[in-house]
Amino acid sequence: MADGQVTGQEGRRIVGAGIRARLSAGEMAPGQRLVEQELSETFGTTRSAVREALQDLAAEGLVELIPRRGARVRVISVEEAVQITECRAALEGLCARRAAASAGDADRAELRDIGEQMSRAVTEGDLDAYSALNRRLHDTIARASGQEVAENLLDRLNGQTVRFQFRLALRPGRPAQSLPQHLAIIEAVVTGDGAAAEAAARAHLDSVIAELAATPERPEPVGSEVAVP
Amino acid sequence: MADGQVTGQEGRRIVGAGIRARLSAGEMAPGQRLVEQELSETFGTTRSAVREALQDLAAEGLVELIPRRGARVRVISVEEAVQITECRAALEGLCARRAAASAGDADRAELRDIGEQMSRAVTEGDLDAYSALNRRLHDTIARASGQEVAENLLDRLNGQTVRFQFRLALRPGRPAQSLPQHLAIIEAVVTGDGAAAEAAARAHLDSVIAELAATPERPEPVGSEVAVP
DNA sequence: ATCAACCATATTGTCAACAATCTCGTCGAC
DNA sequence: GTCGACGAGATTGTTGACAATATGGTTGAT
């Protein structure tokens, strides 16, 4: 990091984006402490910028902020991940229904394209591609629905469960299970069948919930440092 | 305000609560500027505390924070209020369904009580009481559902639309229209009929949406000061 | 060996002064 | 009369030093 010192406003953005990225990449474990000075050195910003970024992340539920004790990566239990997914089911159901009614031609074309690429990715066993397409599908439907409020809520909820989504996608046989569900959502939205789209979206997320429920609660580290493997 | 200077951590809480209260009471109009120094003098805190409180409020969507231009009370359009209510419909539908399945005896008793008091309030034409019961009903169902994530989301969404709820409740004939809907929700939850509870909750909020859609978009003041009446 | 009190250090919280930027009224040219 | 440039004042943004608090290890008594 040979950047010159980054000024505050940018610093806040940079630290926020940086932590988000590392969190998604699994480079920061749940429960891990986030020390302000460390972060300010890592990202080449001031402590104030780090502080503000941590506030942002706490507001998004990615970080837990305990007064006088600092910040740590928030631990999300399987139980909470299930609840989050239940909310997603409700909201994505809404989006799918609306998208079926009001998506433009470009959106429908994109959805068809995503469906084809997904099928191919599963055939070829390309998990990374499938995972990326998965996110793109959900995003596209949310955007096509015109429900900006729901889209924002979903963004936030997704941010909290990326870790789980990731683990889930790696299970053998999971893509083969979810592919037909995704295709059913796409089909219903593209053909404009709102009720079917909502039902398909809900069914898909119910399936995710079932998988989550079968996830063992792994003992997350709670000490000041992450347990050594 | 003859308080001694309030220390930072408390200050943040006080300013946040204070602005929230004034916002709910309609003492702060949408679009109104919130000047940091003014607020710090009003609440007897430092500017830092005000700054942090404003960040909190912005994260909740109650305040709009424009870099280098300060904070103002966020203007929520009728269109956005409709979208928010659509999300509420999805989430409260979820809560109602779950509450029907998992509410405890105490919760069911409270719901019955709320129903009786609501009927009485409408008979007596006590709008304030009815409005308070309305909120209590929604809160109770959310809590009884055990869906804490949904409960939090709903809290946030409700905070943004209090102004609209308030205007709506004052319309002549509105309570008589919404009372049977509320009673239907209560009945379904109390008797444990999840599907009916979800349907009733959705129907109720669809009715709210219809009322909102019939609300004229009033020209909100956008200047540095609120327009004089 | 166990436990509690204590202290050094690491870390977060607070503040007030300073810097940067925007707003809005004033002035002048056309 | 209209438009644009300019500048004073108001407002937000940034910084670094200082204060308050928690942490973890050390010491000494039992």
mmCIF file of C-alpha atoms (C1' of nucleotides) in Angstrom, chain B residues 36 47 51 68, chain D residues 11-14:
data_model
loop_
_atom_site.group_PDB
_atom_site.id
_atom_site.type_symbol
_atom_site.label_atom_id
_atom_site.label_comp_id
_atom_site.label_asym_id
_atom_site.label_seq_id
_atom_site.Cartn_x
_atom_site.Cartn_y
_atom_site.Cartn_z
ATOM 1 C CA GLU B 36 -25.533 20.919 13.435
ATOM 2 C CA ARG B 47 -21.538 19.141 17.637
ATOM 3 C CA ARG B 51 -23.127 14.580 13.945
ATOM 4 C CA ARG B 68 -20.867 19.333 2.340
ATOM 5 C "C1'" DT D 11 -21.810 25.544 7.657
ATOM 6 C "C1'" DT D 12 -19.736 21.234 7.277
ATOM 7 C "C1'" DG D 13 -15.417 18.299 7.297
ATOM 8 C "C1'" DT D 14 -10.909 16.984 9.338
#
